[in-house]
PDB file of C-alpha atoms in Angstrom:
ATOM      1  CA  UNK F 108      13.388  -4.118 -12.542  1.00 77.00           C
ATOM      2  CA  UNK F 109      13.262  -2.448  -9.076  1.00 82.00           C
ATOM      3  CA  UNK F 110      13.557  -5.208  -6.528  1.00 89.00           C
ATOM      4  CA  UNK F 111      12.513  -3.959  -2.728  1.00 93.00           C
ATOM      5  CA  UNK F 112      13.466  -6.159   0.276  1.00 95.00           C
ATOM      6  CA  UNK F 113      12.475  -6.230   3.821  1.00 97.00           C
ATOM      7  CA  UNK F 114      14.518  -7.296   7.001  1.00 96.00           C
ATOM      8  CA  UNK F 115      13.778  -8.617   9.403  1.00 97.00           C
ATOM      9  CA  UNK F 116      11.158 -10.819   8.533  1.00 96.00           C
ATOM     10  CA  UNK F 117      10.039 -10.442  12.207  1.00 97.00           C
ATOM     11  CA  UNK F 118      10.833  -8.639  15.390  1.00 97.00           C
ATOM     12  CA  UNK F 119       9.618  -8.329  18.674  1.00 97.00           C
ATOM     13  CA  UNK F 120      10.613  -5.295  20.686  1.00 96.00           C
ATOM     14  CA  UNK F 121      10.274  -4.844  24.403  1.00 96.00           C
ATOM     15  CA  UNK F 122       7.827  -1.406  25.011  1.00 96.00           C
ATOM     16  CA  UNK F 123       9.634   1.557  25.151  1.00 91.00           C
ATOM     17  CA  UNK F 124      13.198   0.336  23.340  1.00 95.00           C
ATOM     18  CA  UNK F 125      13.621   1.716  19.921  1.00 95.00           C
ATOM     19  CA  UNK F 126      12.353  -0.565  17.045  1.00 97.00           C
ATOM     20  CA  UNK F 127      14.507  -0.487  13.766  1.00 98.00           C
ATOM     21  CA  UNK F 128      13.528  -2.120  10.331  1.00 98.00           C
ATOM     22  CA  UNK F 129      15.340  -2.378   7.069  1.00 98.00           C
ATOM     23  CA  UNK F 130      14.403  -1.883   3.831  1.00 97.00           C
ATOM     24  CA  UNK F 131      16.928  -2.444   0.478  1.00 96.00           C
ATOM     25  CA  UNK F 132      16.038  -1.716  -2.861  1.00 93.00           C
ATOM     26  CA  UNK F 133      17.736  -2.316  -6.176  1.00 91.00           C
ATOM     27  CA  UNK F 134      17.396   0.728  -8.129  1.00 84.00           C
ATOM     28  CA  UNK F 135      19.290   3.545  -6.924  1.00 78.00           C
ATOM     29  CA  UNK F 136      17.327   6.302  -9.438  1.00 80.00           C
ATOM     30  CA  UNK F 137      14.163   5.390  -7.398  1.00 76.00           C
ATOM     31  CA  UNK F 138      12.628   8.516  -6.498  1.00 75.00           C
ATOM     32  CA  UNK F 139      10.493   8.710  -3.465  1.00 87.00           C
ATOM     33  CA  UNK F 140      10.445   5.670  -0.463  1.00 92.00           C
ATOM     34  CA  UNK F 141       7.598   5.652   2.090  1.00 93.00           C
ATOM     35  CA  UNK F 142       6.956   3.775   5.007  1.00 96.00           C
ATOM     36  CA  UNK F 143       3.255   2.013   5.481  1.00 95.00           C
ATOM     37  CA  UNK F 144       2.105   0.077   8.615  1.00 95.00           C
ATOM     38  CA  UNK F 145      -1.090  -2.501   8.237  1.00 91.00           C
ATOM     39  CA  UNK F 146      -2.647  -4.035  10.863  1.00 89.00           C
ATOM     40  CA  UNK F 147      -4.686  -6.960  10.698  1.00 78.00           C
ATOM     41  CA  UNK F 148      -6.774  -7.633   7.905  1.00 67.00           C
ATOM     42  CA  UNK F 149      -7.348  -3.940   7.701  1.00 76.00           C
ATOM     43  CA  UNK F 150      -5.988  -0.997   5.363  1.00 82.00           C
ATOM     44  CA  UNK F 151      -2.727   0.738   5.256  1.00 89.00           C
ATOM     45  CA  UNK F 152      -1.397   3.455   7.285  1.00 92.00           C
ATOM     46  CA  UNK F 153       1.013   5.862   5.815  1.00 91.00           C
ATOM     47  CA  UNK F 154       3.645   6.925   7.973  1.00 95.00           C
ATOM     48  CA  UNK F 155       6.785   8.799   6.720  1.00 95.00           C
ATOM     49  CA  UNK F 156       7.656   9.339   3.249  1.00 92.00           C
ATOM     50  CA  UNK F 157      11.562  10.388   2.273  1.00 92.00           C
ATOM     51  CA  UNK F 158      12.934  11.822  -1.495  1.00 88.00           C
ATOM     52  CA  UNK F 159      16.487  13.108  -0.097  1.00 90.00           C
ATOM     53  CA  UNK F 160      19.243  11.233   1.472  1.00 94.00           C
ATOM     54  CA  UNK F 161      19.537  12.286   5.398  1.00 96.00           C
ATOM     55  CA  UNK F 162      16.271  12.333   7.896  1.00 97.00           C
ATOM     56  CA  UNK F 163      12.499  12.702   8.153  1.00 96.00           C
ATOM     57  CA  UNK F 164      10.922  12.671  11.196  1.00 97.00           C
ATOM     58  CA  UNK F 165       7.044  12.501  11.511  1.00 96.00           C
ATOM     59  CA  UNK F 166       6.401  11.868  15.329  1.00 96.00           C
ATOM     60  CA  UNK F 167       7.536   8.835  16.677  1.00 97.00           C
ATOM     61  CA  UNK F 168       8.709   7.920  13.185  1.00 97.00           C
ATOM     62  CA  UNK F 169      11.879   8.128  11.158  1.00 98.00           C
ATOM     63  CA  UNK F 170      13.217   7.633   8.158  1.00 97.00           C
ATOM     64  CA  UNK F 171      16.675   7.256   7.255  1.00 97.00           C
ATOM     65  CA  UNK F 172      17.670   7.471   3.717  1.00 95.00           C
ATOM     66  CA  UNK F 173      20.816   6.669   1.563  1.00 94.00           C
ATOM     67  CA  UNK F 174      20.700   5.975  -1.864  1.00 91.00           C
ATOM     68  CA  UNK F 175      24.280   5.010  -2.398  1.00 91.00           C
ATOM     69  CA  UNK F 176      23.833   2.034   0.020  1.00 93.00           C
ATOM     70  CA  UNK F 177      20.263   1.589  -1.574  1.00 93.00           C
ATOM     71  CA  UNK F 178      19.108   1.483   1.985  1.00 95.00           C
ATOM     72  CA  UNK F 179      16.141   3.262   4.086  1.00 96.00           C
ATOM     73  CA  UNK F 180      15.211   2.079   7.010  1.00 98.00           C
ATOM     74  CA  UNK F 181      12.793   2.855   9.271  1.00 98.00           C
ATOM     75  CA  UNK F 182      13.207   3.907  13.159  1.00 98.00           C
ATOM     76  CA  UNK F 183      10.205   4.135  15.910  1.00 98.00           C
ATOM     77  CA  UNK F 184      11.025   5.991  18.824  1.00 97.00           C
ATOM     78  CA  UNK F 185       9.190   5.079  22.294  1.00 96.00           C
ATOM     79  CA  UNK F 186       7.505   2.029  20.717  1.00 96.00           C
ATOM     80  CA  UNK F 187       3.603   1.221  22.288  1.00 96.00           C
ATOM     81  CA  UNK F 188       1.757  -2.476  22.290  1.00 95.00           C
ATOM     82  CA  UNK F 189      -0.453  -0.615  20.100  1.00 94.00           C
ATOM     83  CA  UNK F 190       2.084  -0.392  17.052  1.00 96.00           C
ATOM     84  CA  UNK F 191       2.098  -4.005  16.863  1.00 96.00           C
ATOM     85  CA  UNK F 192       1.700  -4.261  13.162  1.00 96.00           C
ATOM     86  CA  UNK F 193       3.218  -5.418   9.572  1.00 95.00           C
ATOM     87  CA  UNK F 194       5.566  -2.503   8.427  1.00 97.00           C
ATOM     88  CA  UNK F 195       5.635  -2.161   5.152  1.00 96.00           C
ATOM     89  CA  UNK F 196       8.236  -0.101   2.634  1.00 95.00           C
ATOM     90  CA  UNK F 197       7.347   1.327  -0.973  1.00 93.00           C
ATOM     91  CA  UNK F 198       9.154   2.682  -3.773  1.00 90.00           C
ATOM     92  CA  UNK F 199       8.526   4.525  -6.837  1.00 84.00           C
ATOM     93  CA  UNK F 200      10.413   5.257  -9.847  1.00 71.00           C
ATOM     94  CA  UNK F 201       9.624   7.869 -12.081  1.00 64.00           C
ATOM     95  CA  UNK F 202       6.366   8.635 -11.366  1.00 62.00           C
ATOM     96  CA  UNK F 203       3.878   8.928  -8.456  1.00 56.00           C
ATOM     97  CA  UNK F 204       1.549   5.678 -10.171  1.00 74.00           C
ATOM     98  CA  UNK F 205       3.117   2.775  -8.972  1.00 80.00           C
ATOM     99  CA  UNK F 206       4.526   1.528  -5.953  1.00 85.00           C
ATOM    100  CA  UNK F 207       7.073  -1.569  -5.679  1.00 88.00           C
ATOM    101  CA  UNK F 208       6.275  -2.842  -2.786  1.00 91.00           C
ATOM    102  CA  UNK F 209       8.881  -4.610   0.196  1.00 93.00           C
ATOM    103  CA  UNK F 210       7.059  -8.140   1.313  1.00 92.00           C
ATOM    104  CA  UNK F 211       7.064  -6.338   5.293  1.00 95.00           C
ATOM    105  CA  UNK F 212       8.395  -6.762   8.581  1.00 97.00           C
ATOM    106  CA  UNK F 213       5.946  -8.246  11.336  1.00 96.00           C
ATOM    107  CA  UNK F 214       6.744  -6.055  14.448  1.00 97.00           C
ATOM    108  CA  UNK F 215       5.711  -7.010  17.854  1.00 97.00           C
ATOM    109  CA  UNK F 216       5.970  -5.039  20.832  1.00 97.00           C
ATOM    110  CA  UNK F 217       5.555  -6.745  24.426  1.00 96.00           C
ATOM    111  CA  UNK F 218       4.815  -4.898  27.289  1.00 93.00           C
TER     112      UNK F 218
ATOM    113  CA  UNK G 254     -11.711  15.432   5.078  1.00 79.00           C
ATOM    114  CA  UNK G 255     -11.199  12.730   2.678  1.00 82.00           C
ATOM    115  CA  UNK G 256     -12.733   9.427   3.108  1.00 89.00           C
ATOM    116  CA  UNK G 257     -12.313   6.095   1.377  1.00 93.00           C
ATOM    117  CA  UNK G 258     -14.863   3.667   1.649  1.00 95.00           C
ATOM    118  CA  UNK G 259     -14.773   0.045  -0.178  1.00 96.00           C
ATOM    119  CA  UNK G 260     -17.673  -2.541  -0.418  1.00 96.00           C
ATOM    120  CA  UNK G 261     -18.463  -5.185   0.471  1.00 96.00           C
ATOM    121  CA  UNK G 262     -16.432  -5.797   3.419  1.00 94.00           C
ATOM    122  CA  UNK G 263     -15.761  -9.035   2.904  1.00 95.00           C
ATOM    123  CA  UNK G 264     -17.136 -11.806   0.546  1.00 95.00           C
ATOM    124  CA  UNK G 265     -17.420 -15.560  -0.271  1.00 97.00           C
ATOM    125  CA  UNK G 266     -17.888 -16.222  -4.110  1.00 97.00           C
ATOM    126  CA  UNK G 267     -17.486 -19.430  -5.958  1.00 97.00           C
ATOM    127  CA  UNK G 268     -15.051 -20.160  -8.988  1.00 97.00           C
ATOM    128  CA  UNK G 269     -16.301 -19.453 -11.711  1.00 97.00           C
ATOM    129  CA  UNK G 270     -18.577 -16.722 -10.436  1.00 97.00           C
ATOM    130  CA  UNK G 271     -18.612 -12.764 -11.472  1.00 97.00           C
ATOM    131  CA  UNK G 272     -17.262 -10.653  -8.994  1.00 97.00           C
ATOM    132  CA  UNK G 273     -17.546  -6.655  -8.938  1.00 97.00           C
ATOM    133  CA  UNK G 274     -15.705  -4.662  -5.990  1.00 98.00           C
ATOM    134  CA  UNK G 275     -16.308  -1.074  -5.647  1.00 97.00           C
ATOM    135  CA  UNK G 276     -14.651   2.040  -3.910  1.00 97.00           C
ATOM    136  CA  UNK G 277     -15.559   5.123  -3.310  1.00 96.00           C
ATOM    137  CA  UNK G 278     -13.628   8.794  -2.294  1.00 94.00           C
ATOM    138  CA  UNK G 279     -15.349  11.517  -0.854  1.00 91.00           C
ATOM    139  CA  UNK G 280     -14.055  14.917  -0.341  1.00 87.00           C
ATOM    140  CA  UNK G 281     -11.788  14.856  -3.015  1.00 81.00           C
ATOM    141  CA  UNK G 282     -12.176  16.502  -6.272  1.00 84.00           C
ATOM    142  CA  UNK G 283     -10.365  14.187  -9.288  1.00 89.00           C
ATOM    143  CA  UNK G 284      -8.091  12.237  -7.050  1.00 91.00           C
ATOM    144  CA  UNK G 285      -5.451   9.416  -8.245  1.00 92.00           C
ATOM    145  CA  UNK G 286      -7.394   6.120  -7.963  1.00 94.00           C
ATOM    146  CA  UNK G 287      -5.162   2.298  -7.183  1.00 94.00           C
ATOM    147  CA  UNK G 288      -6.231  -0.950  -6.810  1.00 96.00           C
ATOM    148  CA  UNK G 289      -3.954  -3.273  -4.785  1.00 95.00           C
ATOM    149  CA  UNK G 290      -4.084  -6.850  -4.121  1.00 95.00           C
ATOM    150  CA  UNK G 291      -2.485  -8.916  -1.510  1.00 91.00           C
ATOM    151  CA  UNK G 292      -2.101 -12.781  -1.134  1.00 89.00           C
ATOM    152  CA  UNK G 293      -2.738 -13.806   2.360  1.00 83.00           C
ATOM    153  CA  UNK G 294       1.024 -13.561   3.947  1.00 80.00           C
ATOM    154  CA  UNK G 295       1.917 -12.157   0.215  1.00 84.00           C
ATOM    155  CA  UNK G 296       3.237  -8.948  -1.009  1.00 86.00           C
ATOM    156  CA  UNK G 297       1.033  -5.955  -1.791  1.00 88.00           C
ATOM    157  CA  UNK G 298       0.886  -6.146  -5.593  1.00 90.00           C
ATOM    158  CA  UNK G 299      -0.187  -2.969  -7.920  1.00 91.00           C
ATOM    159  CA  UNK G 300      -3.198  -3.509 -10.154  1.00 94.00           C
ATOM    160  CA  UNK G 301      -4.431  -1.070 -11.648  1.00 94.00           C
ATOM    161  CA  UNK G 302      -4.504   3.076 -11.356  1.00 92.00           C
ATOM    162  CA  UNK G 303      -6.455   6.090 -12.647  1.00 94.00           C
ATOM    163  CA  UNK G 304      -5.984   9.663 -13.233  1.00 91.00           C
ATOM    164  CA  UNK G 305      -9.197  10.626 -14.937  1.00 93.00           C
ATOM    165  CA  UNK G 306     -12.744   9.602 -15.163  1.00 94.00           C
ATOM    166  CA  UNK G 307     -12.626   6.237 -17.947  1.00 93.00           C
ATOM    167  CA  UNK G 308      -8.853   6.061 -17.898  1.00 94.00           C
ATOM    168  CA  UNK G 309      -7.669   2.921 -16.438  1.00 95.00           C
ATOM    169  CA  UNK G 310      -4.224   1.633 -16.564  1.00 93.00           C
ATOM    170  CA  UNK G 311      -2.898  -2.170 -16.010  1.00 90.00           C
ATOM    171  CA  UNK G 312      -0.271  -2.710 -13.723  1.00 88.00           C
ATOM    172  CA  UNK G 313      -0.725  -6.486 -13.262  1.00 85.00           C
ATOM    173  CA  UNK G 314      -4.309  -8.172 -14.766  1.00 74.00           C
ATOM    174  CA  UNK G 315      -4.385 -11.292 -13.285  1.00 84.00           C
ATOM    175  CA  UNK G 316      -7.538 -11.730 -15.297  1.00 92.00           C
ATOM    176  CA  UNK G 317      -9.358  -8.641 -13.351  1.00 96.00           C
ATOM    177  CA  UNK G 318     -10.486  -5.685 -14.824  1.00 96.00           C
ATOM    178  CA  UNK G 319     -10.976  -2.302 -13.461  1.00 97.00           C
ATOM    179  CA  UNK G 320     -13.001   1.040 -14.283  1.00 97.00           C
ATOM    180  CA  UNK G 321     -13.600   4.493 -13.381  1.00 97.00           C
ATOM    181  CA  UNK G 322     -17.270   5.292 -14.038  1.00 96.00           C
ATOM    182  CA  UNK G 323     -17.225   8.288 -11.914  1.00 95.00           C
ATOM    183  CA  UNK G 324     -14.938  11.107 -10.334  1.00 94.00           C
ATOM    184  CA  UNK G 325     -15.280   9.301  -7.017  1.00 93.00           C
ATOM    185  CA  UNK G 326     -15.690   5.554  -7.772  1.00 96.00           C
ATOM    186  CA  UNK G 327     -13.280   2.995  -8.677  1.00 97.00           C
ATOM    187  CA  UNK G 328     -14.783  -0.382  -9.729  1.00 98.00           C
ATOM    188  CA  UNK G 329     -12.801  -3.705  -9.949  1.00 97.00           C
ATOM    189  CA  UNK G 330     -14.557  -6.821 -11.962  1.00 97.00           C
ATOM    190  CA  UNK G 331     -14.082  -9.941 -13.405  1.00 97.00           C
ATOM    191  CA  UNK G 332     -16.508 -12.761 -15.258  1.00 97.00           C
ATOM    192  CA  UNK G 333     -15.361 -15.450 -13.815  1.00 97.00           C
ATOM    193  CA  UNK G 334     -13.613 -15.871 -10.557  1.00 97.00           C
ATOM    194  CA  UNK G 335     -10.109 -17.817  -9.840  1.00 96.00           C
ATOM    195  CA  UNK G 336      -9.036 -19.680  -6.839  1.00 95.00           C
ATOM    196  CA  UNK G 337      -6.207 -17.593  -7.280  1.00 94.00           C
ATOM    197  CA  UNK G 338      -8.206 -14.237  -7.172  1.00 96.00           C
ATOM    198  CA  UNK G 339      -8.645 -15.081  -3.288  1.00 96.00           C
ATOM    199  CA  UNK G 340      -7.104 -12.275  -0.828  1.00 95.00           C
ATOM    200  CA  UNK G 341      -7.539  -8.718   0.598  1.00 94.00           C
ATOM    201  CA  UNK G 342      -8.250  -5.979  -2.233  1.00 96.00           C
ATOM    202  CA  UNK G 343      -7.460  -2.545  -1.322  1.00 95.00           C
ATOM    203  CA  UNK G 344      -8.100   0.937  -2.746  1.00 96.00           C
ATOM    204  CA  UNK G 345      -6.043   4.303  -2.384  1.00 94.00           C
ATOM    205  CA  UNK G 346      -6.016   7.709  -3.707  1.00 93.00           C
ATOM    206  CA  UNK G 347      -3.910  10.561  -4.248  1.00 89.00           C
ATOM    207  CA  UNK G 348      -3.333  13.928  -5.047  1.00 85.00           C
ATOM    208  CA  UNK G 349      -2.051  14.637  -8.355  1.00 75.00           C
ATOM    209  CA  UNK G 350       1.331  15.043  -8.527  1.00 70.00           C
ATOM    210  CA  UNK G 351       1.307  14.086  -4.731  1.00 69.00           C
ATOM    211  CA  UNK G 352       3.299  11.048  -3.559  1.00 70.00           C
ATOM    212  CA  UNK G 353       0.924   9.189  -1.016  1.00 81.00           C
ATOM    213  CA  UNK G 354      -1.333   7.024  -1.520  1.00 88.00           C
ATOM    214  CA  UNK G 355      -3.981   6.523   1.223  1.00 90.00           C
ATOM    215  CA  UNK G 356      -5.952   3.576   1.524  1.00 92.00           C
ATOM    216  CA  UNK G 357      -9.127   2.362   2.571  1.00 93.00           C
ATOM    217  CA  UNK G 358     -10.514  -0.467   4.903  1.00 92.00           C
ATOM    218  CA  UNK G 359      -9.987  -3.352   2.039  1.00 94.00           C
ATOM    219  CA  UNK G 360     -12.031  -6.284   1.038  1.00 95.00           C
ATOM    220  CA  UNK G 361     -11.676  -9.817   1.877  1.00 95.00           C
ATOM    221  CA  UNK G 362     -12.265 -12.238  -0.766  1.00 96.00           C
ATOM    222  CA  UNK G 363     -12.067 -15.787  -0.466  1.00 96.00           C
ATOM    223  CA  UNK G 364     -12.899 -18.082  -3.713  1.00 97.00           C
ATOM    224  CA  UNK G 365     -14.021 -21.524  -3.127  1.00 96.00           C
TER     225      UNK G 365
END
């Protein structure tokens, strides 16, 4: 059964330095990999979603991804007070239906 | 545009109580419909999905039921509410054969 995991835990990152977060999975046939942000108590924010090893940039945002390390991470260029959030990764398998979902990285930037 | 609404906001319900949460899309014609639930400081778990009107698929029941009465609404129920049922219940859509999911505001629900 896929198995997604999440480092770090936590990170705070001074404004303006590049923030970089980790996501591993276990299944290397997973499909598709997106990248979510939540803040507070409210809903989620897609941000970049990735099917082929290599790049996708959307904005500030990008995704690295490489199957054969079962890794994707996420990279936010230029990072704002304002993208203070939990980042959160998601994989599916063979269909577009369900989501295994990483348990998130709390990111803090400080001004 | 598309727009995802969910109601109520937020709720305080007793154990043993009923419990319906609803969500609604508009601007979307037959969309993909999720529910998710979260434990507070938990992982996002999949419960249920649609594709079509009175089609509903279990993910994970934890005792909850779900339903699809319209196009554009997405219902989530139970008889009898858990402690355990307590946490933030989202909703998403999307496209068919499209990849992401959007998701609405969410609902907080604590059980007492």
């Amino acid at each position: 059964q896929q198995k997604v995991q999440q480092s770090p835990e936590s990170l705070t990152v001074s404004e303006g330095a590049m923030a970089s977060l980790n996501c591993t999975f276990s299944d290397g046939t997973s499909n598709n990999f997106r990248w979510y942000r939540q803040h507070s108590a409210k809903g989620l924010e897609v941000l970049v979603s990735i099917f082929s090893d290599g790049e996708k940039e959307e904005g500030r945002f990008t995704a690295h991804l490489n199957r054969a390390n079962l890794h994707v991470s996420l990279h936010i260029r230029e990072p704002q007070p304002s993208d203070s959030a939990v980042y959160l990764c998601a994989v599916s398998m063979d269909s577009n239906y369900q989501l295994i979902w990483g348990s998130g990285t709390k990111l803090i930037i400080k001004p | 545009a598309q727009t995802i609404h969910q109601w109520p906001v937020a709720e305080i319900k007793a154990v043993g109580s009923p419990l319906s949460l609803g969500c609604t899309i508009k601007g979307k014609s037959s969309p993909n419909l999720y529910w998710y639930w979260q434990a507070t400081g938990g992982t996002l778990q999949q419960l249920f999905y649609s594709i079509t009107v009175g089609q509903v698929e279990s993910v994970v029941q934890l005792n909850l039921s779900a339903s699809r009465p319209k196009d554009d609404q997405f219902i989530l129920s139970t008889e009898k509410l858990l402690l355990s049922h307590s946490g933030f219940y989202l909703c998403a859509w999307s496209r068919l054969g499209v990849y992401e999911q959007y998701f609405g505001p969410g609902t907080r629900l604590t059980v007492l």
